[in-house]
Coordinates of C-alpha atoms in Angstrom, one line a residue:
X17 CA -6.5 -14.9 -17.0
X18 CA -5.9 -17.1 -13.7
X19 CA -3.0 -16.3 -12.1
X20 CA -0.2 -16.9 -9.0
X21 CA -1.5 -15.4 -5.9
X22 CA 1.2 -13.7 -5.3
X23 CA 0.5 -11.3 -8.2
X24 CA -2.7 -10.2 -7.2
X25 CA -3.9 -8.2 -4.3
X26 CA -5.6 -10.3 -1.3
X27 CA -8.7 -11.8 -2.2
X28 CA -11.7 -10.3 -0.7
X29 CA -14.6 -12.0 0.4
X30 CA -18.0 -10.2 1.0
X31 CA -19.6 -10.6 4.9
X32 CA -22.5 -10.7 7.2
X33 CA -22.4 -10.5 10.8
X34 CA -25.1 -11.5 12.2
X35 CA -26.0 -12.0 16.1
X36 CA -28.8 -11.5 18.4
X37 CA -29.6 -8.0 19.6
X38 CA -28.2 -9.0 23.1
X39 CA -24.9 -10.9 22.5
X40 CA -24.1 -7.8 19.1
X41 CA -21.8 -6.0 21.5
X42 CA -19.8 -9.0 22.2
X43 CA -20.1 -10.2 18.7
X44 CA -18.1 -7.1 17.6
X45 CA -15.5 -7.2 20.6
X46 CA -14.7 -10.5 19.1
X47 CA -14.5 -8.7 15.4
X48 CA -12.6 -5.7 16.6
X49 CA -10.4 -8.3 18.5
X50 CA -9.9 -10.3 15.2
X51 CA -9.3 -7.1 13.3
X52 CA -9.5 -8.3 10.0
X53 CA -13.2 -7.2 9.3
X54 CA -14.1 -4.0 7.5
X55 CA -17.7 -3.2 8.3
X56 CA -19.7 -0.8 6.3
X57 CA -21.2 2.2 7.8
X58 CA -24.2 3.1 7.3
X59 CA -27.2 5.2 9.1
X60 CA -29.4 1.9 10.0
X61 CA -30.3 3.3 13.0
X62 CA -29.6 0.3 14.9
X63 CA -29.5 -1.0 18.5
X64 CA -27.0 1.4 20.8
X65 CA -27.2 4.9 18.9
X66 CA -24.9 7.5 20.6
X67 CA -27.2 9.4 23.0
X68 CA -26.6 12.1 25.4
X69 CA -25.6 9.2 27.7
X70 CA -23.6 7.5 24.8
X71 CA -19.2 7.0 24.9
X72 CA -19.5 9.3 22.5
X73 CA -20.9 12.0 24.2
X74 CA -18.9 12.1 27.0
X75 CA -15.8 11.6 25.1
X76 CA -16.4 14.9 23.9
X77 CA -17.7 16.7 27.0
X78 CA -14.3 15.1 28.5
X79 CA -13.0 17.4 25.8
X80 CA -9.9 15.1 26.0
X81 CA -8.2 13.4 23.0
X82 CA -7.1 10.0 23.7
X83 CA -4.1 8.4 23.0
X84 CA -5.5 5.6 21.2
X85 CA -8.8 3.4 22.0
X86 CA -9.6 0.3 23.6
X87 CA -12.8 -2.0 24.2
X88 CA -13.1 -3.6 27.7
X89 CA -14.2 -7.0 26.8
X90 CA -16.8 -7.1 29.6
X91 CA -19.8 -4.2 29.1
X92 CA -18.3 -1.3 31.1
X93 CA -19.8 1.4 33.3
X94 CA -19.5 4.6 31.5
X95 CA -19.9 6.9 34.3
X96 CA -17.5 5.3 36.0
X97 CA -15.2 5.2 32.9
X98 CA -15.7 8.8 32.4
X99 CA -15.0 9.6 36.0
X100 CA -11.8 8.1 36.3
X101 CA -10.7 9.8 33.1
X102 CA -10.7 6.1 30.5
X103 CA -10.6 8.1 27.3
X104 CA -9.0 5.6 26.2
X105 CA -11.6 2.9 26.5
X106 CA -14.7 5.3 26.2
X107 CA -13.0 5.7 22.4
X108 CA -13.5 2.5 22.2
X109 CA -16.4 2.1 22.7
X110 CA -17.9 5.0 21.2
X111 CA -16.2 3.1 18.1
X112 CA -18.4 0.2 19.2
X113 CA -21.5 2.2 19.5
X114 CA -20.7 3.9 16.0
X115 CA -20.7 0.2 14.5
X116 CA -23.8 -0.9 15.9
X117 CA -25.8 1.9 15.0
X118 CA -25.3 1.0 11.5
X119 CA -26.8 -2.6 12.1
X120 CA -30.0 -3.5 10.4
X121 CA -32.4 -5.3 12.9
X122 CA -35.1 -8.1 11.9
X123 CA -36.4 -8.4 15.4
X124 CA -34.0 -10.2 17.5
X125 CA -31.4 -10.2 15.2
X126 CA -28.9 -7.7 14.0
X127 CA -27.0 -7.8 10.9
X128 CA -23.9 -5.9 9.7
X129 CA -22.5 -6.2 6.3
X130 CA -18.8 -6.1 5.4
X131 CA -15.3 -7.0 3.5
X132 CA -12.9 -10.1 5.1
X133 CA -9.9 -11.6 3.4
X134 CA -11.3 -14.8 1.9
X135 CA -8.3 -16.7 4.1
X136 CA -9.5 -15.4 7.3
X137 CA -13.1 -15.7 7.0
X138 CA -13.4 -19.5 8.9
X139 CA -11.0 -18.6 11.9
X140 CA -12.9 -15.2 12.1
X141 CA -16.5 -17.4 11.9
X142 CA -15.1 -19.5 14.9
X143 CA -13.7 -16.8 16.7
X144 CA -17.7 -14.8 16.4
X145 CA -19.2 -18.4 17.5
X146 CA -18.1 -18.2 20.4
X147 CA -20.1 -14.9 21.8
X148 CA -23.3 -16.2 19.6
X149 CA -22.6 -14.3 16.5
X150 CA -22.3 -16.0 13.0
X151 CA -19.9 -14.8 10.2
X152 CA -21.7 -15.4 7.0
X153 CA -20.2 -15.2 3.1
X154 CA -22.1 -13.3 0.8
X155 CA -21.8 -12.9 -2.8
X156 CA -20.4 -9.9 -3.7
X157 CA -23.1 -6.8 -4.9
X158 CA -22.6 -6.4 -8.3
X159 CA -20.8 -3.2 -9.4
X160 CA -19.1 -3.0 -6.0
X161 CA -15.1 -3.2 -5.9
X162 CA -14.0 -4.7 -2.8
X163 CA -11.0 -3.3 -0.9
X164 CA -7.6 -3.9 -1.9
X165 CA -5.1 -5.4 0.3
X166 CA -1.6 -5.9 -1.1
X167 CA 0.5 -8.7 0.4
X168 CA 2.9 -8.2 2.6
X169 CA 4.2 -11.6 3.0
X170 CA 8.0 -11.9 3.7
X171 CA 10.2 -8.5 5.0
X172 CA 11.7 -7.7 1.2
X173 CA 7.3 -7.5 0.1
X174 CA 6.4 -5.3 3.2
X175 CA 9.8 -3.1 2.6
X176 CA 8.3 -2.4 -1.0
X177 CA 4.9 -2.2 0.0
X178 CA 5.0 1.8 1.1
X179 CA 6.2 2.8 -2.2
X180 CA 3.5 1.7 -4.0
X181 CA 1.0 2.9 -1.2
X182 CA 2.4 6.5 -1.9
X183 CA 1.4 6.5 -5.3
X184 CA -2.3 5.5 -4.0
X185 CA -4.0 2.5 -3.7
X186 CA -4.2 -0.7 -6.6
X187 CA -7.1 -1.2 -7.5
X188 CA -8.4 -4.9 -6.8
X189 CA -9.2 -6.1 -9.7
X190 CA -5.3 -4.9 -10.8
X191 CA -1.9 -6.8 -10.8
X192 CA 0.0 -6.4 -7.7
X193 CA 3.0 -4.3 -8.5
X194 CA 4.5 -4.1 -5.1
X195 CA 7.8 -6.5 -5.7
X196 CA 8.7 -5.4 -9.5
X197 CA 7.8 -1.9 -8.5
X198 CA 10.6 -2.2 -5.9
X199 CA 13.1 -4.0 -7.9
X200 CA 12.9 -1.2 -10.8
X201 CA 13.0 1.4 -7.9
X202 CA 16.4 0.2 -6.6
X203 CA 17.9 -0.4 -9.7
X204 CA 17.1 3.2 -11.0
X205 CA 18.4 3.8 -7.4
X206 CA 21.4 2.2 -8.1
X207 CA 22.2 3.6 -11.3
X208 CA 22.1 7.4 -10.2
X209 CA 24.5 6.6 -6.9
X210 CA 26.9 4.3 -8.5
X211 CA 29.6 4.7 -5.8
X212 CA 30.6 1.2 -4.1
X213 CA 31.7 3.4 -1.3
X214 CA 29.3 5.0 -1.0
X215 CA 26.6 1.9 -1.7
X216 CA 28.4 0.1 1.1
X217 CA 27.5 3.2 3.8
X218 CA 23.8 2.5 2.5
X219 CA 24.2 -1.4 2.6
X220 CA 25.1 -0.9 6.4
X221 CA 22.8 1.5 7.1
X222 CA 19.9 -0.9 6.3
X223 CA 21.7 -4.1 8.4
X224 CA 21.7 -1.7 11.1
X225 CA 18.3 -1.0 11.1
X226 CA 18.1 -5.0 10.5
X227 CA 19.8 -5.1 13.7
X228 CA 17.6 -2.3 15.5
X229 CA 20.4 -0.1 15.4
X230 CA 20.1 3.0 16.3
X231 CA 16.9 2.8 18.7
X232 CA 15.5 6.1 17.9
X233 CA 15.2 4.5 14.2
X234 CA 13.3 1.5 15.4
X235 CA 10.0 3.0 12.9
X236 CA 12.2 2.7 10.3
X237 CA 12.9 -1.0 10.7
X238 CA 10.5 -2.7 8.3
X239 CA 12.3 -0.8 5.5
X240 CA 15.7 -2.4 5.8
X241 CA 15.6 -4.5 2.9
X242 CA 14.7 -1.7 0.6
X243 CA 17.1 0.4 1.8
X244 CA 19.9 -2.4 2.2
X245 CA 18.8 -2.9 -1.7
X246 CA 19.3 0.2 -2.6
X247 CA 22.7 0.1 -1.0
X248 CA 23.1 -3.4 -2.9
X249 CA 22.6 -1.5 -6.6
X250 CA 24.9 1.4 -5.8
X251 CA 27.4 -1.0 -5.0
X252 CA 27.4 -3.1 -8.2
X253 CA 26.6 0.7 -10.6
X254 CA 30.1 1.8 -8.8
X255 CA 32.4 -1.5 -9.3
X256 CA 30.7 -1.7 -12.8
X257 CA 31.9 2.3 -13.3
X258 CA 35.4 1.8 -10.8
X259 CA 33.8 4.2 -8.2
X260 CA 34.8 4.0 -4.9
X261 CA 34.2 7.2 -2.8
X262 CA 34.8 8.7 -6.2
X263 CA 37.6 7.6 -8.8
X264 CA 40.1 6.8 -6.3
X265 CA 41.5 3.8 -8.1
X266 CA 40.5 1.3 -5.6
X267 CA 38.2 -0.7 -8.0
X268 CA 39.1 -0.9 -11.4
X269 CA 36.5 0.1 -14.5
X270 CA 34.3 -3.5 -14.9
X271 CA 32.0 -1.6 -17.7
X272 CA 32.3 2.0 -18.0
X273 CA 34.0 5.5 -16.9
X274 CA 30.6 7.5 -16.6
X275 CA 32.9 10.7 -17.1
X276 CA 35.0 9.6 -19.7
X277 CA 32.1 8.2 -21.7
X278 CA 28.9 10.0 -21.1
X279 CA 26.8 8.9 -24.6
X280 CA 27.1 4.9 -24.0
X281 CA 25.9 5.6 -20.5
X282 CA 23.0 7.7 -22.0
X283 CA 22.1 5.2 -24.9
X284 CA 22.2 2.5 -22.3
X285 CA 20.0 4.3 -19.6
X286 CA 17.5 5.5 -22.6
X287 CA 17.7 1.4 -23.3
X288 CA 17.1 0.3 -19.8
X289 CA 13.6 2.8 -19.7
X290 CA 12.5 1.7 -22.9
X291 CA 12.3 -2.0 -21.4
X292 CA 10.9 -0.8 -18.3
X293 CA 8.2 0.9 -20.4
X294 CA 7.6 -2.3 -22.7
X295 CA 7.0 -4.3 -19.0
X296 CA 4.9 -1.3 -17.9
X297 CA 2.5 -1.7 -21.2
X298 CA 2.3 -5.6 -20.6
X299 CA 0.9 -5.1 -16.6
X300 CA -1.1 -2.3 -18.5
X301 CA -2.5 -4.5 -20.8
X302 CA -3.4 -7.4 -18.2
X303 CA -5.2 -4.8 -15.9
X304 CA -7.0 -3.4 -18.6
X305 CA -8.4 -7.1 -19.5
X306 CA -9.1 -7.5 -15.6
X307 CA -11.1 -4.0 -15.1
X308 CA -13.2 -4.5 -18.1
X309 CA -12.6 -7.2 -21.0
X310 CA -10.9 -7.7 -24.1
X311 CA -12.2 -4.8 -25.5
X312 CA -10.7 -2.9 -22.8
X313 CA -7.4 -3.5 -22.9
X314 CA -7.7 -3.6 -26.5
X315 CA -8.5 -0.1 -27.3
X316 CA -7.0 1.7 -24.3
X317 CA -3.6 3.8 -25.0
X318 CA -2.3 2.1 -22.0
X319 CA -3.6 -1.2 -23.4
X320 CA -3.0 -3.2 -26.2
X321 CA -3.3 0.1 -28.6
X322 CA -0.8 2.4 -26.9
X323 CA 1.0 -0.9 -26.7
X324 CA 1.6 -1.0 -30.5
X325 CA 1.8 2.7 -31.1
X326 CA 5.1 2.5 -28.4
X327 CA 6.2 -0.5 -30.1
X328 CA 6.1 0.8 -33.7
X329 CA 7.5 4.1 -33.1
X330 CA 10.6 2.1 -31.3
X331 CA 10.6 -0.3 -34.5
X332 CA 11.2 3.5 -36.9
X333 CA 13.7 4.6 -34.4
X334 CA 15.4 1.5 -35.4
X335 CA 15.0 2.1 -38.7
X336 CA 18.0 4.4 -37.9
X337 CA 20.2 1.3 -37.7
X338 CA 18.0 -1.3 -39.4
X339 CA 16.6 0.8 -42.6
X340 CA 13.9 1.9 -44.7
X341 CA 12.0 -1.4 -44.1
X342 CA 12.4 -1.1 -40.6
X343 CA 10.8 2.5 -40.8
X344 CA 7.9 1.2 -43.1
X345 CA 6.8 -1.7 -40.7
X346 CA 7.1 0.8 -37.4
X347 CA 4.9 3.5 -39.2
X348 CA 2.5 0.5 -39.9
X349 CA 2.0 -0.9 -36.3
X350 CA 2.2 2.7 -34.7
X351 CA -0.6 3.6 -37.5
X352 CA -2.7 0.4 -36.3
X353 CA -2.4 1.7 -32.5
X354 CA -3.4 5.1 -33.7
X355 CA -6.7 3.3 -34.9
X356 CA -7.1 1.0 -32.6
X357 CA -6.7 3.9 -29.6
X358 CA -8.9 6.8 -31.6
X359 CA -12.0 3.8 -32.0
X360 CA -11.5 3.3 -28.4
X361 CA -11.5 6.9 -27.8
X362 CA -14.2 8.2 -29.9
X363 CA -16.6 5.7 -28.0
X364 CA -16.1 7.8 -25.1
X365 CA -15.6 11.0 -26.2
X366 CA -18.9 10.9 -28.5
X367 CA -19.4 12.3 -32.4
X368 CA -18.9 16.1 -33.8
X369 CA -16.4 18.0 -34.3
X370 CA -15.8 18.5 -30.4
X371 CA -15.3 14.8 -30.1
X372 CA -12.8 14.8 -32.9
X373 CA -10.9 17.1 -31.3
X374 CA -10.7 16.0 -28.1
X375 CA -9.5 12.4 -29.8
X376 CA -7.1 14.2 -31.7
X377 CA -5.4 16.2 -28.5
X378 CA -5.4 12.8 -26.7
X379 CA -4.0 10.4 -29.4
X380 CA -1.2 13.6 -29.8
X381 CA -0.4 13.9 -26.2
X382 CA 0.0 10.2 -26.2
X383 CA 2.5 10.2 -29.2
X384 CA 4.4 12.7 -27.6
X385 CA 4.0 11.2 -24.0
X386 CA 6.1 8.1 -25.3
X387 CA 9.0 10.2 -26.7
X388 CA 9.4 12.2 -23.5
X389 CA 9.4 9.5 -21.4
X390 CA 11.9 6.9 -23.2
X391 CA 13.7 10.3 -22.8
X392 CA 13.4 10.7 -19.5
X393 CA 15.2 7.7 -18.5
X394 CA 18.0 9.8 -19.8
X395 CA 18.2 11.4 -16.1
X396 CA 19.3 8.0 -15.1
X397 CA 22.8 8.2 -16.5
X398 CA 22.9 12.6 -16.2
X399 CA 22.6 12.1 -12.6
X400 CA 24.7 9.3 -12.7
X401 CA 27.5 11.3 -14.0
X402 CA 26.5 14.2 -11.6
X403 CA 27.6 11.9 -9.0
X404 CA 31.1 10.8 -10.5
X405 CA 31.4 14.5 -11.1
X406 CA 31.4 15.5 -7.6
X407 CA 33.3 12.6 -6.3
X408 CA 36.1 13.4 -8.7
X409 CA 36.1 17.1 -8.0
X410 CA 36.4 16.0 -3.8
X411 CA 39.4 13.4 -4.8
X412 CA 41.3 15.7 -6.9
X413 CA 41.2 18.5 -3.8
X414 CA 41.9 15.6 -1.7
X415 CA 45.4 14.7 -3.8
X416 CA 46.5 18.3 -4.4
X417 CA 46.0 19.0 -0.8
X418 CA 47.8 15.9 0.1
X419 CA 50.4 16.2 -2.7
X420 CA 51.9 19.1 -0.1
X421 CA 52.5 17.3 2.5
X422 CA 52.5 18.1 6.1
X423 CA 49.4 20.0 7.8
X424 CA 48.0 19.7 4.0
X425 CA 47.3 16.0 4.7
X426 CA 44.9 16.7 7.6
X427 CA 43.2 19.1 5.9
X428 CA 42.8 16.4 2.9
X429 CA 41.4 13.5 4.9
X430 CA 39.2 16.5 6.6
X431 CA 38.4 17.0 3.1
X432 CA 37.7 13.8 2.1
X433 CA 35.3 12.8 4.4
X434 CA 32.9 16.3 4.8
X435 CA 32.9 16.1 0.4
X436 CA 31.9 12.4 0.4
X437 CA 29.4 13.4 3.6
X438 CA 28.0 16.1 1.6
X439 CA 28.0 13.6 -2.0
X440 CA 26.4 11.2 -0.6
X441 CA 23.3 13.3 1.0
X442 CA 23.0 15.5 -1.5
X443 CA 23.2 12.5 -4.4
X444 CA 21.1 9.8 -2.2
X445 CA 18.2 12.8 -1.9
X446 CA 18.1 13.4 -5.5
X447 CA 18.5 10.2 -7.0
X448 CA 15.9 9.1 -4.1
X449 CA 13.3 11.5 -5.6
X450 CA 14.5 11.0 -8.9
X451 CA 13.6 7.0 -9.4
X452 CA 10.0 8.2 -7.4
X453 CA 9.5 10.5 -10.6
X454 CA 10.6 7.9 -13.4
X455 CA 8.3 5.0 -11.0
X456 CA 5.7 7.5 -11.0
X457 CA 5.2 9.4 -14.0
X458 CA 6.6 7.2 -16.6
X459 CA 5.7 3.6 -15.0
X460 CA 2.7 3.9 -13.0
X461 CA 0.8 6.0 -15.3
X462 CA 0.8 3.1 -17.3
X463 CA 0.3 0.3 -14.9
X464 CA -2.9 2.1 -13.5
X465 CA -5.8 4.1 -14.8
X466 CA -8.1 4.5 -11.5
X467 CA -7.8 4.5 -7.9
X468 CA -8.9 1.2 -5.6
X469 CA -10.1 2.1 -2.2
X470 CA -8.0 0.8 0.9
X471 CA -9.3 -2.2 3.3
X472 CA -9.7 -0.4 6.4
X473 CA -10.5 -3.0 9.2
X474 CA -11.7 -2.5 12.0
X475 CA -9.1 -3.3 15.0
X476 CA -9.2 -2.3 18.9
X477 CA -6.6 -3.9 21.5
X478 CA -9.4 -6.0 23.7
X479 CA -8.6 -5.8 27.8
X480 CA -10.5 -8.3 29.2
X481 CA -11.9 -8.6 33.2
X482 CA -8.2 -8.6 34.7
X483 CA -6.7 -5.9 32.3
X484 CA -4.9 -7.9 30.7
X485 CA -4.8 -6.9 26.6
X486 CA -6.0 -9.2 24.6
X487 CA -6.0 -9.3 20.3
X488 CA -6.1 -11.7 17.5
X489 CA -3.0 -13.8 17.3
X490 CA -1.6 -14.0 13.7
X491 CA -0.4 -10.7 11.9
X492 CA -2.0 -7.8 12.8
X493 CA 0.6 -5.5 11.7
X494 CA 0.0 -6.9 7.7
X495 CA -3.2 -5.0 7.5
X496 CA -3.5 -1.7 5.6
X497 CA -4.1 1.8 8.0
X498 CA -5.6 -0.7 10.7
X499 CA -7.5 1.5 13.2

């Protein structure tokens, strides 16, 4: 099951670093300047244990938290570092002593063990060379996951990247969900804050940030494509519902009056979910083949099983439209996922009655966990509407005010702009947190069934003899939780 790179996470290559016992602490200046090396820890008792007279003692008898950490590329005095008050670079290397205690020595040598994207092992081999260490690729220990990195190749990627990091990390062997996840996201988005007025504040809101505007949001910079997105969506839900800062006439109704005619915006949100669940169960089902095999994704009720139980009880909802057959053939492929899911289950859960049981709660919830959710995509018009609602209630104030004429116009436009204010924070908040639920709960649970663990290089800002600051010169900002 080979696929594009770009749908999997960064491919991980398992490492040694090895150097001799007197050029190790530059060997690891040079990894820490690379920052694209996660080394294990472990108590090897290696060369530079902290001490009484280690970094890492005096850090804490400085009793001083510093501001971040640094490694002087040169070996450093450390009672001269700790009299002038370096926190900063006693950190670092307290950092560097904590590393090399976990080498494992074979007389001169020392030898750490680690994770380093498969793309950056030669540069970072090069780079070691030149201090007398070695970067050596091992074969991966078997039964070991290695980290997972997602991509974060081009500024819409990295916008979208946070959003699957809040759910918790992918594991490795998984799809990469980042850019689908963030497309669904803004669309859901979209649909609950269908206002083109409104969509446009948004749409400028994230060129701003494109543009650095305003300063004190400059953190929030990297998320301007998913925010200009969203802003994108409501744009396109309002012309397609004639919303513009509420019914106001400006657009006319390209698909639907979400007041006027509430069911066809249900039916069509409850038909939107119901294809993002189908997509959800076909990355379920690949993942499921990727963690463990055939038989894997086979039985699992977020596999190929719960994949045909969804699948036939949407076939006998149909039969609502379609008929009896219709109704016969769903109950048949639902009934072959309910087989196919309780064989997978009873493997796990073991014989007896307790075992029975326990399949029979699980294969239950899961019937009922489909209904609710196709259901739950129902929100995705209801808050729709909640938004047309309050625009029209702040545009009809707005007319009768301004129907009177005189002072009453002030107060209108007064009221007109502190109701849309209030529309749009109120409705960007809970549609926001609504399309985070349906991502979650409905699309995620599906998607994933375990945790990965994050690549967590190691990374420290180098200063060499002059103080000048010195790192590794391609992306160091596309790394997850760098140090």
């Amino acid at each position: 099951m080979r696929r594009p790179e770009a749908m999997v996470p960064v491919r991980m290559r398992r490492v040694a670093i090895i150097a001799p016992r007197d050029t190790l602490r530059d060997t690891l200046v040079r990894v820490a300047e690379a920052g694209c090396v996660e080394i294990d820890h472990t108590e090897g008792g290696g060369p530079g244990v902290p001490g009484q007279g280690s970094a890492s003692h005096r850090l804490r008898r400085s009793r001083v938290e510093p501001e971040r950490a640094v490694l002087s590329a040169p070996a450093p005095d450390l009672d001269a570092l700790e009299r002038a008050g370096r926190t900063d670079l006693l950190a670092g290397e307290a950092q560097l002593e904590e590393r090399r205690g976990s080498a494992v020595l074979r007389g001169d040598i020392a030898a750490l063990a680690g994770w380093c994207p498969a793309d950056d092992v030669p540069a970072t081999a090069r780079r070691l060379a030149t201090a007398g260490g070695a970067l050596v690729p091992l074969r991966a220990p078997r039964g070991v996951e290695p980290p997972t990195l997602l991509r974060e190749a081009g500024a819409v990627r990295r916008s979208f990247v946070p959003l699957v990091r809040t759910y918790g990390t992918v594991p490795y062997p998984d799809l990469d969900p980042t850019l689908p996840a963030g497309i669904a996201y803004v669309v859901m988005f979209g649909v609950m804050f269908g206002d083109a007025g409104h969509g446009a504040l948004l749409l400028l809101a994230g060129l701003a940030l494109r543009l650095g505007r305003p300063r004190r949001a400059a953190s929030l910079r990297p998320l301007w494509p998913f925010i200009a997105g969203a802003g994108l969506a409501a744009c396109l839900a309002g012309a397609a519902y004639g919303e513009f800062f509420g019914p106001t006439d400006v657009l006319p109704v390209l698909w639907l009056d979400p007041l006027r005619d509430p069911l066809r915006l249900i039916v069509a949100a409850i038909g939107f979910g119901a294809l993002l669940l189908a997509l959800a169960y076909a990355a379920g089902i690949a993942n499921r083949w990727r963690e463990g095999g055939p038989a894997n994704a086979l039985f699992a009720l977020s596999g190929i099983a719960g994949a045909m139980l969804y699948a036939g009880l949407a076939v006998m909802g149909g039969g609502v439209w379609f008929g009896r057959a219709a109704v016969v053939a769903g109950a048949v492929i639902a009934g072959a996922g309910l087989l196919l899911a309780g064989s997978g289950l009873s493997a796990v859960a073991g014989g007896g009655a307790q075992g029975a049981v326990q399949v029979g709660i699980r294969l239950f919830d899961g019937v009922l966990r489909i209904g609710s959710n196709v259901i739950s995509f129902a929100r995705l018009a209801a808050f729709g509407l909640t938004h047309a609602a309050l625009g029209a209630i702040v545009w009809r104030g707005t007319t009768a005010l301004a129907d009177r004429g005189g002072v009453a116009v002030l107060a209108a436009a007064v009221l007109f702009a502190v109701g849309n204010a209030l529309a749009f924070a109120l409705e960007a908040l809970v549609a926001g947190v609504q399309a985070l639920r349906l991502e979650f709960y409905e699309l995620f649970s599906r998607v994933f069934e375990a945790q990965g663990r994050p690549f967590r290089p190691w990374r420290l800002p180098v200063l060499n003899g002059e103080g000048h600051v010195s790192a590794a010169p391609r992306g160091e900002a596309t790394y997850e939780e760098a140090m």
